[in-house]
Coordinates of C-alpha atoms in Angstrom, one line a residue:
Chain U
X28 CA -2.6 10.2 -12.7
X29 CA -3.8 6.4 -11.8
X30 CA -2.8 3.1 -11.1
X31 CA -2.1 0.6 -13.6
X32 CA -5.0 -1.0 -13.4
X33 CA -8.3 -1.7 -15.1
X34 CA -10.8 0.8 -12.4
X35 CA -7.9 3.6 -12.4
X36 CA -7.7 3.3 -16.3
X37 CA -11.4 3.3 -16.8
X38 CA -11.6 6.2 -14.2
X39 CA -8.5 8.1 -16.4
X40 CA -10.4 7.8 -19.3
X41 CA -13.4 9.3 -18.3
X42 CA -11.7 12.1 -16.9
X43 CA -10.0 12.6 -20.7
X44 CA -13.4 12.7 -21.8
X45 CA -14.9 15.4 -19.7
X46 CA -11.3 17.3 -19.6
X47 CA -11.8 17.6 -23.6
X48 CA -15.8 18.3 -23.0
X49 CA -14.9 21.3 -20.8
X50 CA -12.2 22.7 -23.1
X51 CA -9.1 21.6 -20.3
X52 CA -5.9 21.1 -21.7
X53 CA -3.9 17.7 -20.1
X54 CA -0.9 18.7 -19.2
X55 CA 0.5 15.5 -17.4
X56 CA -1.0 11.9 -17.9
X57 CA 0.6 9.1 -16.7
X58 CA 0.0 6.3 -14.4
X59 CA 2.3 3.8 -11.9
X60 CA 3.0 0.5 -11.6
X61 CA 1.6 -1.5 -8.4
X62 CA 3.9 -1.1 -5.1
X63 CA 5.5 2.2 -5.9
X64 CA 6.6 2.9 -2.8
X65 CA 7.2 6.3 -3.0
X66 CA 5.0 9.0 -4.7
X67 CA 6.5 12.6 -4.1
X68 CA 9.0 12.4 -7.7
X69 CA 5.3 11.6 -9.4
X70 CA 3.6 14.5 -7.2
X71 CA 6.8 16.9 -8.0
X72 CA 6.7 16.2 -11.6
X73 CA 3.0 17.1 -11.3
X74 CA 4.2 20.4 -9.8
X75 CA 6.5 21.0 -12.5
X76 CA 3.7 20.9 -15.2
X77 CA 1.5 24.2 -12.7
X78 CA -1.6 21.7 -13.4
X79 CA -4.6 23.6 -12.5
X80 CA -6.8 20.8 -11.8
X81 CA -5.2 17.0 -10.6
X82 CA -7.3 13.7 -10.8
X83 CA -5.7 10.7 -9.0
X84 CA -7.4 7.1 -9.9
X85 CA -5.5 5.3 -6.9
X86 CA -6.6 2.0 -5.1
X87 CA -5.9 2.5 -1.4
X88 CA -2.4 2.3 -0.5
X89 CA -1.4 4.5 -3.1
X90 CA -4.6 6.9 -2.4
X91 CA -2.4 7.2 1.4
X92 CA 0.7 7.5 -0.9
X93 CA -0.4 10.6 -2.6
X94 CA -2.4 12.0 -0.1
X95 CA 0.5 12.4 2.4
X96 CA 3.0 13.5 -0.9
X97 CA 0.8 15.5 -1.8
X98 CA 1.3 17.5 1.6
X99 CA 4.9 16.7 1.8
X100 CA 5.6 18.4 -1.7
X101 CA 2.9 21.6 -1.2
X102 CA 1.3 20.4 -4.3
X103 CA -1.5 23.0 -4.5
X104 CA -3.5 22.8 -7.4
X105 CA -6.8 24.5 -7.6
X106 CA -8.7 21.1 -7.6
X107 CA -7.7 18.0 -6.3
X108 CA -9.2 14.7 -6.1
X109 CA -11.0 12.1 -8.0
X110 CA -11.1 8.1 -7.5
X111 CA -9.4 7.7 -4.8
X112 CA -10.6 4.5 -3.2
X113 CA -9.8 4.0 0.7
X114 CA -10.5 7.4 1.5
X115 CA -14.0 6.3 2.5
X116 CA -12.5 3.9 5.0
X117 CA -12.3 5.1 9.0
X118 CA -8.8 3.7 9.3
X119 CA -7.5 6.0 6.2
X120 CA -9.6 8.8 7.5
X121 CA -8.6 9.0 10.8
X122 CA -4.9 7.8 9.9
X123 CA -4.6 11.0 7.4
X124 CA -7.3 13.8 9.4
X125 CA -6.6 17.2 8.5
X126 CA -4.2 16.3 5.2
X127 CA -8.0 15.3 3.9
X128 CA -9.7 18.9 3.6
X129 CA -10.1 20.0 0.3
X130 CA -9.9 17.0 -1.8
X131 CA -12.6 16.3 -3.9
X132 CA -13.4 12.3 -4.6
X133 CA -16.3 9.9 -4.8
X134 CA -18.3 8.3 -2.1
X135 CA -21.3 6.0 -1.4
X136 CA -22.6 7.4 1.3
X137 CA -22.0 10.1 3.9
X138 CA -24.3 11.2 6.9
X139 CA -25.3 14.9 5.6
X140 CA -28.8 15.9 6.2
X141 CA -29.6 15.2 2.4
X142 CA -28.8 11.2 2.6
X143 CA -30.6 10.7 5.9
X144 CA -33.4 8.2 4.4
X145 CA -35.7 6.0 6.6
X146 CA -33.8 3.1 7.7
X147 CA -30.7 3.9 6.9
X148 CA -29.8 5.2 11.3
X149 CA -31.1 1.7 12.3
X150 CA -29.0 0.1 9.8
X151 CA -25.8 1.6 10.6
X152 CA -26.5 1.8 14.5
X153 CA -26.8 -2.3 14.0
X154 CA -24.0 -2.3 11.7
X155 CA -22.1 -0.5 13.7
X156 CA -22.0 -2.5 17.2
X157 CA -20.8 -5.8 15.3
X158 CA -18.3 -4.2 13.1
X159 CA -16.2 -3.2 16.4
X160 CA -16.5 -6.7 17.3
X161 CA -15.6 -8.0 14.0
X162 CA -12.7 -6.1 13.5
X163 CA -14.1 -4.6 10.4
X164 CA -14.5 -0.9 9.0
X165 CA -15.9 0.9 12.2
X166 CA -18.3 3.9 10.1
X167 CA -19.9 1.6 7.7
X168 CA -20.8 4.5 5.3
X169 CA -18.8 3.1 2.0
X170 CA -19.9 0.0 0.9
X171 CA -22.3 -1.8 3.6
X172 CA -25.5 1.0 2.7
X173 CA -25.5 -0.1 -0.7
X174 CA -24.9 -3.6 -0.2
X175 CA -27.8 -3.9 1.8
X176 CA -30.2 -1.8 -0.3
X177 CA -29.4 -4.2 -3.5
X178 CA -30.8 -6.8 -0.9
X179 CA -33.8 -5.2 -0.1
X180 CA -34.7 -4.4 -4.1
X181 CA -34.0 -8.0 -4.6
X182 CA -36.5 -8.5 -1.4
X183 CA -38.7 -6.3 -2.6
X184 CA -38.7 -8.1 -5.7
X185 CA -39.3 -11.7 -4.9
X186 CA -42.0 -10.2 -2.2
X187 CA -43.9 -8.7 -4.9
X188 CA -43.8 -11.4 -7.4
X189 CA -43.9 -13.9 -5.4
X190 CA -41.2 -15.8 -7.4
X191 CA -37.6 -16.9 -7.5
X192 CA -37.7 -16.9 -11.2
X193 CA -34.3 -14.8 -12.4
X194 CA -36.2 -13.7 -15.5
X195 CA -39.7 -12.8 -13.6
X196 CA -37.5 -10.9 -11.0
X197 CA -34.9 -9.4 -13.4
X198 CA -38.4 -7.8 -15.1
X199 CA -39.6 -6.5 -12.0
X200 CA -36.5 -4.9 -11.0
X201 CA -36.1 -3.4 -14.5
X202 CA -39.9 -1.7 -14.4
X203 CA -40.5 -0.5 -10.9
X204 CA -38.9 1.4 -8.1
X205 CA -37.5 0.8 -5.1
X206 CA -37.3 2.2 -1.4
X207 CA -34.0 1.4 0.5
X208 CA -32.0 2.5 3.4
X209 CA -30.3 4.9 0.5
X210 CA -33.3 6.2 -1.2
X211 CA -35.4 5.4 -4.1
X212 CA -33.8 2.7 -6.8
X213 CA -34.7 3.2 -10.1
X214 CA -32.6 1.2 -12.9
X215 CA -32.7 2.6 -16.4
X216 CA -32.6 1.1 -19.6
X217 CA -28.7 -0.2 -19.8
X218 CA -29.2 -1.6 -16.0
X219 CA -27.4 1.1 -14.3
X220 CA -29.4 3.2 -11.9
X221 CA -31.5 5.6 -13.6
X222 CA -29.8 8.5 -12.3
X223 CA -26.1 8.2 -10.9
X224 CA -25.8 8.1 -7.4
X225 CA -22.6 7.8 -7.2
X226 CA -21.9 11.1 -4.9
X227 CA -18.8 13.4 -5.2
X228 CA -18.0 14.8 -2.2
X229 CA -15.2 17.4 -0.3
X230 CA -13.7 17.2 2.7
X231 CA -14.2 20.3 5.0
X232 CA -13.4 20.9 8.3
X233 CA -11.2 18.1 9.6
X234 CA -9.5 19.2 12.4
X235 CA -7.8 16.1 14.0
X236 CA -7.5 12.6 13.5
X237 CA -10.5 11.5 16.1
X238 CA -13.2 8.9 14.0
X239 CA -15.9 10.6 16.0
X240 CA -16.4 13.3 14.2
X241 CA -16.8 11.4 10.8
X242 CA -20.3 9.9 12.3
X243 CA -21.3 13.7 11.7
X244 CA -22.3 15.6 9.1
X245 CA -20.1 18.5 8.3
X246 CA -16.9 16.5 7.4
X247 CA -18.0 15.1 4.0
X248 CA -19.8 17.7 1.9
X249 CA -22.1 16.2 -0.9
X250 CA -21.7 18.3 -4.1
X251 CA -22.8 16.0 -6.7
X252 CA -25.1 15.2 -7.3
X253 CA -26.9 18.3 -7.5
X254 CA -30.2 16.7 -5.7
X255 CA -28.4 15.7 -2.8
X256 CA -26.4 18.2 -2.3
X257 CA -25.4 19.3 0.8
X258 CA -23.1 22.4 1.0
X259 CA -20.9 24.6 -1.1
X260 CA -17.4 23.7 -2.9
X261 CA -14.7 25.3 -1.4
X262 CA -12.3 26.8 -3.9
X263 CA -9.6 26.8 -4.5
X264 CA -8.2 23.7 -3.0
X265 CA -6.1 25.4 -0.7
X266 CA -8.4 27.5 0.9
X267 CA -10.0 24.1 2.6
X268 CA -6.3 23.9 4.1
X269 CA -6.1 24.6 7.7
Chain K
X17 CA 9.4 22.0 -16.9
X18 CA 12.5 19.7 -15.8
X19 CA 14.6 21.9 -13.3
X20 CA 17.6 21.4 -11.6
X21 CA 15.4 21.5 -8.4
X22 CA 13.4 18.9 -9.7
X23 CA 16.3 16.5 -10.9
X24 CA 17.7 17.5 -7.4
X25 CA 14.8 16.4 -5.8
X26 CA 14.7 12.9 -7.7
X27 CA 17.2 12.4 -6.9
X28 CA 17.2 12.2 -3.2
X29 CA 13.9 11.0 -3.1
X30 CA 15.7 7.9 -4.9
X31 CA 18.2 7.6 -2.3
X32 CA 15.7 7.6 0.3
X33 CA 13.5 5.1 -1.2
X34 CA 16.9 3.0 -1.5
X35 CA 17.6 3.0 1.6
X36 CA 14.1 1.3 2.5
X37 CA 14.7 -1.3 -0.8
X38 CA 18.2 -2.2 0.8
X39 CA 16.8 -2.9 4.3
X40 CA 14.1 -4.8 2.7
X41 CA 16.7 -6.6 0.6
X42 CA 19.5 -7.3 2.9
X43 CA 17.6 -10.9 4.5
X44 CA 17.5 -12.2 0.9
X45 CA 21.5 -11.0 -0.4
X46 CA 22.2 -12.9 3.6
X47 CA 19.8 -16.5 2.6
X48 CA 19.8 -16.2 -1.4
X49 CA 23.4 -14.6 -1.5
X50 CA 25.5 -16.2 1.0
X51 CA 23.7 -19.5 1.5
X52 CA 22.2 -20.2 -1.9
X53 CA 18.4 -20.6 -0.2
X54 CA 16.0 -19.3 -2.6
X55 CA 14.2 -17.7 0.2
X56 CA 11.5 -16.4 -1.5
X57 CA 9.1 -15.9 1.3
X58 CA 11.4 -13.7 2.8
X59 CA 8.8 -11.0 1.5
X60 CA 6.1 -12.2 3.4
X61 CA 8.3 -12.2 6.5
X62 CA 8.9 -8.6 5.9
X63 CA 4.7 -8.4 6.0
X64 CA 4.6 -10.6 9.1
X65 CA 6.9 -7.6 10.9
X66 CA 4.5 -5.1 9.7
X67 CA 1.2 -6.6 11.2
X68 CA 2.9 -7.4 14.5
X69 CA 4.4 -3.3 14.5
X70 CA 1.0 -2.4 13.4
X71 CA -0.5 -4.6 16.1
X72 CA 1.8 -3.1 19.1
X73 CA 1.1 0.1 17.7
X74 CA -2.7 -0.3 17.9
X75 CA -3.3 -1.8 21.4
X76 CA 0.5 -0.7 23.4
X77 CA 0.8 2.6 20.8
X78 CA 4.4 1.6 20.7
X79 CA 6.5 3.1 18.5
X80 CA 6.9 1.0 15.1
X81 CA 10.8 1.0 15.3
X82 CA 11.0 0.2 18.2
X83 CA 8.8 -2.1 18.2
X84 CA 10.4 -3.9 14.9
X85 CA 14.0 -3.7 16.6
X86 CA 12.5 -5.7 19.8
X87 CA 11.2 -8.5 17.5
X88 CA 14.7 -9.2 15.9
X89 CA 15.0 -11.8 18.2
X90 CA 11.9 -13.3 17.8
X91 CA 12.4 -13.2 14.2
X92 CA 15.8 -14.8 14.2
X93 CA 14.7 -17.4 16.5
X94 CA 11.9 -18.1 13.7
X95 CA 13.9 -18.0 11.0
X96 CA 16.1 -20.3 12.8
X97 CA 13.5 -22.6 12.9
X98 CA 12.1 -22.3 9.3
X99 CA 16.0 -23.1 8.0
X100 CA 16.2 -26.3 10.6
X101 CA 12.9 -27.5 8.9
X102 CA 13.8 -26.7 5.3
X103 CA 17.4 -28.9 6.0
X104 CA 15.4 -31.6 7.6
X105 CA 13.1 -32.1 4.4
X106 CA 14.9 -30.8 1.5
X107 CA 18.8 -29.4 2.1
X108 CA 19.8 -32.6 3.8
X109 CA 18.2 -34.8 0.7
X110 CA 19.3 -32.4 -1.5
X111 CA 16.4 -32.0 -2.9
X112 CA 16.3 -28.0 -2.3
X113 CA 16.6 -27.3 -5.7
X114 CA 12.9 -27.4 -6.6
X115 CA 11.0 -28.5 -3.6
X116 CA 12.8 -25.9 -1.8
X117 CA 11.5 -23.5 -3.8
X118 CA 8.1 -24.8 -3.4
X119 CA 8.7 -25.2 -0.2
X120 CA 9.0 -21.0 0.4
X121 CA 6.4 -20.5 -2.1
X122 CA 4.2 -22.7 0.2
X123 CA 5.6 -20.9 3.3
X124 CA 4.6 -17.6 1.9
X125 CA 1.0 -18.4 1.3
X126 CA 0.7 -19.6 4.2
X127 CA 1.7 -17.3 6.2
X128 CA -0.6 -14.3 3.9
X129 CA -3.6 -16.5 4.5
X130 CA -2.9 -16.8 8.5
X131 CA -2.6 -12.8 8.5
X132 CA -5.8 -12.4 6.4
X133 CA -7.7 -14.9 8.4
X134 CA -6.4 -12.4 11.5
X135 CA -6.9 -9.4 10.3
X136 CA -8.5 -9.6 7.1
X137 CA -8.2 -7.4 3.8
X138 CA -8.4 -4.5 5.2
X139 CA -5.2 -1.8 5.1
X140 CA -3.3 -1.3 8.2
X141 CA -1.5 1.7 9.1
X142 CA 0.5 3.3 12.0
X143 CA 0.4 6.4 13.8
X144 CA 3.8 7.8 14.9
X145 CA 4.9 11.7 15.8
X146 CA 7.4 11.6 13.0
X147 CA 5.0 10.5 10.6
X148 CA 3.5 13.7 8.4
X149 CA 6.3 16.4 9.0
X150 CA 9.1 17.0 6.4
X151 CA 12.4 18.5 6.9
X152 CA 14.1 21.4 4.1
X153 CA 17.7 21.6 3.0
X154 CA 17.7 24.5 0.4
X155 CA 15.5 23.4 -2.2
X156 CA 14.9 19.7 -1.3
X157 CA 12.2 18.6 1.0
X158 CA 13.0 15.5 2.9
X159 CA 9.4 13.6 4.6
X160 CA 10.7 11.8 7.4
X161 CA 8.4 8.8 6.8
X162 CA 11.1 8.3 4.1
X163 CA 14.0 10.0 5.5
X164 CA 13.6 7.5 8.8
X165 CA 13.7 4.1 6.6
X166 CA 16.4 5.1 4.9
X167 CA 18.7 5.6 7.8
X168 CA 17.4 2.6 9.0
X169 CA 18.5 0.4 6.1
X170 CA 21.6 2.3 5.8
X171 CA 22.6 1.1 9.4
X172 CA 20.8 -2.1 9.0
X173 CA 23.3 -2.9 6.1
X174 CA 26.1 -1.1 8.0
X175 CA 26.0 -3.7 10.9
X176 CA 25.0 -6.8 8.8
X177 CA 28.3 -5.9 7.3
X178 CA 30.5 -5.3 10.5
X179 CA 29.0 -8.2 11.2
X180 CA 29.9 -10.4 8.8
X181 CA 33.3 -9.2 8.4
X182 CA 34.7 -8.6 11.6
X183 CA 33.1 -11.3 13.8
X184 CA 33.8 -15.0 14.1
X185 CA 30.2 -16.1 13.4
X186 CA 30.2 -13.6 10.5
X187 CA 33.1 -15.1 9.1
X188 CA 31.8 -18.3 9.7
X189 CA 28.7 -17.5 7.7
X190 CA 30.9 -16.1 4.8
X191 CA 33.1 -19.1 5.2
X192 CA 30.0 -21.5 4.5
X193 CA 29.0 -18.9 1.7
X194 CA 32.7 -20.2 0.2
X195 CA 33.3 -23.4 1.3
X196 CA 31.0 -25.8 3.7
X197 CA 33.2 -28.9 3.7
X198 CA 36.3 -26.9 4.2
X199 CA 34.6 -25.3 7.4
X200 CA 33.6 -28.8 8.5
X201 CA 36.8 -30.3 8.4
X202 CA 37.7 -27.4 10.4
X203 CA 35.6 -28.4 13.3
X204 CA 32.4 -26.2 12.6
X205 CA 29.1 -27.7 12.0
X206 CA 27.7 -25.9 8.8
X207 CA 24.0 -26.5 9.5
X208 CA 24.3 -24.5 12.8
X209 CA 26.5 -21.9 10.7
X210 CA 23.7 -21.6 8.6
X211 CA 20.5 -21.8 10.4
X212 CA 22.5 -18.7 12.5
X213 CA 22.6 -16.9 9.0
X214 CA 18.9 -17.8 7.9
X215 CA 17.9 -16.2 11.5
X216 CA 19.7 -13.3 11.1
X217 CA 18.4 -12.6 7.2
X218 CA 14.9 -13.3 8.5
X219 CA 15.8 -10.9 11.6
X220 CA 15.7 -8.1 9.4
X221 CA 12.7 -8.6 7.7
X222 CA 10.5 -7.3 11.3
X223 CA 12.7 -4.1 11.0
X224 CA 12.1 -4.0 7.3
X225 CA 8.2 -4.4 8.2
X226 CA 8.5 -1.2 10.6
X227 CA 9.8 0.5 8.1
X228 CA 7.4 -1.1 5.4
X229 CA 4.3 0.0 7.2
X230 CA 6.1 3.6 8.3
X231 CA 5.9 4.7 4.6
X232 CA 2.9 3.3 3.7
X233 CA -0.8 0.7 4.6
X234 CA 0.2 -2.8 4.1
X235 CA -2.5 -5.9 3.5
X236 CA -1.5 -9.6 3.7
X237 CA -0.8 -10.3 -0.1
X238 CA 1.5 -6.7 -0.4
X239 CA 4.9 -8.8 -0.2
X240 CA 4.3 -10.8 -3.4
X241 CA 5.2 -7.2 -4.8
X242 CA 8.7 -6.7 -3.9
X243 CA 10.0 -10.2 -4.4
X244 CA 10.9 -9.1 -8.0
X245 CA 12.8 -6.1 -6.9
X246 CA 14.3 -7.1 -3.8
X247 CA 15.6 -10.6 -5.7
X248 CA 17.1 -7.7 -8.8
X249 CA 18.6 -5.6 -6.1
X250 CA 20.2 -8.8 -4.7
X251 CA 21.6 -9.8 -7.9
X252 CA 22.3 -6.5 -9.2
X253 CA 24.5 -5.7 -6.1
X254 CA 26.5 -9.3 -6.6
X255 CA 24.8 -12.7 -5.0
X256 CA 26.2 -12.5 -1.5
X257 CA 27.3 -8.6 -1.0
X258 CA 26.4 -6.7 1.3
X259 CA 27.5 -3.5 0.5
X260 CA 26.6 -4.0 -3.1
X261 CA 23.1 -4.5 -1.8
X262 CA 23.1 -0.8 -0.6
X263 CA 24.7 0.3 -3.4
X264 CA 22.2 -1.7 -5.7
X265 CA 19.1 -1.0 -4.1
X266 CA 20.1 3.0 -4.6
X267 CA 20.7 2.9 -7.8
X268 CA 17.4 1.1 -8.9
X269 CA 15.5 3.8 -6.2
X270 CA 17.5 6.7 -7.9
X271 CA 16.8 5.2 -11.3
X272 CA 13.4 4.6 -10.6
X273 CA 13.0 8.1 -9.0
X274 CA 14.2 9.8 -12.0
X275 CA 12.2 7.6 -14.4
X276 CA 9.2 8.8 -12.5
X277 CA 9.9 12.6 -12.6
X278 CA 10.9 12.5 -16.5
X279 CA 8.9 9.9 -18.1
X280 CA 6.5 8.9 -15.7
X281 CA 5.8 6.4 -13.1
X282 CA 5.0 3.6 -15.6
X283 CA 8.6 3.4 -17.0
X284 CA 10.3 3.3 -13.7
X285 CA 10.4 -0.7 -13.4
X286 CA 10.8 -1.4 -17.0
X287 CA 14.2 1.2 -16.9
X288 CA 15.2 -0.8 -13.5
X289 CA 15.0 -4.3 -14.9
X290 CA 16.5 -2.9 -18.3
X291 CA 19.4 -1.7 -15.8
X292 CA 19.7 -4.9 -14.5
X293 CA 19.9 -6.9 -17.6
X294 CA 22.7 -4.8 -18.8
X295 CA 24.8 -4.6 -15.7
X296 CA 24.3 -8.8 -16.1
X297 CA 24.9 -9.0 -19.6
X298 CA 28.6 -7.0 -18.9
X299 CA 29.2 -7.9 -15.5
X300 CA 27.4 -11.4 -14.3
X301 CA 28.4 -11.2 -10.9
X302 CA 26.2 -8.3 -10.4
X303 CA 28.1 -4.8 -9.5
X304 CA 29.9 -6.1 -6.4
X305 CA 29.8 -10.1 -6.6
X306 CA 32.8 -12.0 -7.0

């Protein structure tokens, strides 16, 4: 299940991929139009099919959307989860607390013990003290880690060529590696980092609503990939329920 | 497997998104319907009630529907003042046709780009104690974030239409609807009649936003969505009704609803507007117009 949209589609179609790679059979396969208002006929119809396993591509509202008919139906499938983007955010986090545990979905970053590279405590602590004042995401972990580290390759780059040349730089960055605030950087031959690092990740343990204890490790378990990860999936879906 | 329980279920969880369309509805069926202002900002209006819920509800933790009831008045008095501004440059000329509609188009971007410039792209959502718990009647399961806007919009449209029907201002309004010279020759100034009708339909939209942002995050740019459903329930429900707005704004939610449990999600607007365009091409007046 995904938006209408070009990420969610691309996201959908990967998951046909590997659903045929691991021998799954689809049994429901649809997406939605922008603005649906309400997702609990899609999540019901869902429940009709007895899917074992649900992906959801969703862009943020709709992420919220089926998170909360997800709990309003008692979907309970034995996986759940996906692309589901704004569940990295603190205000969706907090906003949906416990109604998180158990869903598996992509992240960035997260602050388990297996991400915690040089740099990266001093970027967020600084990050951190102007977002409040800002008025932007308070926990910084999605998107601000990585947009830093692609400026310190680039740094790293024009340091040690001592050039502003695109091509001389673009050369650089293809051949060598890089230390950032989230780890070493190493692009392969298509551009694309030379191993994913795109993490997969379940929530565990979310008790309330309170944003305090997403600074710590424990609520965002890395599973994928397999070098940084950082506990055990818990399985069935509805055993991460409180 | 389709079910009775699951038809069942569609079919309430249509109704209850209906209710929410109507209430969202009801300020264009009152400026589009009655007084023939293509008011197609009043989406963004809608947005503008969310922010200032989700802002009460941030800083005061007020309640969102409360908070969107106490800013009826502030609405109306702003809608008041958009209609006084759109007669001065456009109605009095009568140049509304076109400019006016720029003129709303303008307003609505306007507007979006104030609220990002205030609060950015970000998502913003509301905490209330209602939110998150469902209710079960035999096999259906009700979610109060959706059972609460739809008993709002159902009363919403229940005292537009008391209202309108059994007050002198209301029948004013309709009387302007009908006949604007007639009412002046009678001794009653239209414009007022009318910038009194623009507040009111502009006076739902911050109830509409409490109930926007009860049932889901909103962003600036999220109103631009409905204006192609809330203008089809208007004109489904007959330009100017009231009660057919209700009526309307059910049918496309059950329609929709149903769509979405048999066929999937996708179809649900195409099988709406294809609704539409059939109950036009037999009926123009919409279901309840006259």
């Amino acid at each position: 299940m995904g938006a209408d949209a070009e990420f969610a589609r691309n996201a959908i179609a990967g998951a046909r991929i590997n659903a045929k790679k691991y021998g799954l059979r689809i049994v429901y396969d649809n997406t939605y139009p922008p603005a649906t208002a309400d997702f609990t006929p899609v999540v019901r119809a869902i429940q009709a099919t007895g899917a074992d396993v649900v992906f959801v591509s969703s862009y943020p509202p709709d992420s919220v959307g089926m998170v909360r008919a997800i709990h309003e139906v008692g979907l309970r499938p034995k996986m759940l989860g996906g692309g589901m983007v704004g569940l990295q955010y603190a205000a969706f986090l907090t906003k949906l607390g416990p109604m998180l545990n158990g869903i598996v979905n992509y992240d960035f970053w997260v602050p388990e013990p297996t991400l915690k590279f040089p740099g990266i405590e001093e970027f967020l602590k600084k990050y951190q003290a102007r977002a409040v004042q800002e008025g932007v995401d308070p926990l910084g972990h999605y998107l601000p880690p990585w947009a830093y580290a692609y400026l310190e390759v680039l740094g790293q780059a024009i340091t040690a060529t001592q050039s502003t040349d695109q091509r001389t730089v673009g050369e650089y960055i293809r051949t060598h590696s890089f230390d950032t605030i989230v780890g070493r950087v190493t692009f392969g031959p298509n551009g694309e980092w030379a191993t994913s690092r795109v993490l997969m990740i379940q929530f565990q343990n979310i008790r309330d609503n309170d944003l305090e204890q997403f600074h710590k490790p424990g609520k965002r378990i890395v599973l994928y990939p397999e070098k940084w990860k950082s506990g055990e999936l818990i399985y069935p879906y509805e055993k991460a329920l409180p | 497997m389709v079910s009775v329980n699951l038809l069942l279920n569609a079919v309430v969880a249509g109704l209850l998104v209906g209710g929410f369309y109507a209430a969202v509805t009801l300020g264009i069926s009152v400026t589009f319907g009655l007084l023939e202002v293509v008011n197609i900002a009043h989406p963004v209006f809608v947005i503008l009630g969310a922010y200032f819920v989700y802002a009460a509800n941030a800083t005061l933790g007020l309640d969102p529907l409360l908070t969107g009831a106490l800013l009826t008045p502030l609405f109306f008095g702003l809608g008041v003042g958009v209609y006084r501004l759109y007669y001065a440059c456009f109605e009095r000329k009568g140049e509304e046709a076109l400019r006016g509609l720029v003129f709303f188009f303008g307003l609505l971007f306007i507007v979006e780009v104030l609220l990002l410039l205030r609060y950015g792209v970000d998502y913003r959502l509301v905490e209330a104690p209602y939110l998150g718990k469902t209710i079960t009647l035999g096999s259906v399961g009700i979610a109060y974030r959706l059972l609460i806007p739809c008993l709002v919009g159902v009363g919403l449209t229940l005292a537009l239409y008391f209202f309108l029907s059994k007050t002198y201002y209301g029948r004013a309004i309709q009387g302007v609807a009908q006949d604007s010279l007639a009412l002046r020759l009678m001794g009653v100034n239209p414009v007022t009649v009318k910038a009194i009708a623009f507040g009111l339909g502009v006076a739902t939209a911050s109830l509409a936003g409490a109930l926007l942002i009860l049932i889901g995050p909103v962003e600036p740019s999220l109103g631009r969505e409905y204006i192609g459903r809330a203008f089809a329930i208007a004109v489904l429900g007959g330009l100017g009704s009231i009660g057919g707005t209700l009526v309307a704004a059910f049918l496309l939610g059950v329609a929709e609803s149903l769509t979405a449990t048999l066929y999937g999600p996708s179809w649900a607007l195409a099988v709406s507007f294809g609704a539409l365009l059939l109950v036009l091409a037999l009926r123009p007046s919409g279901l309840f117009g006259r």
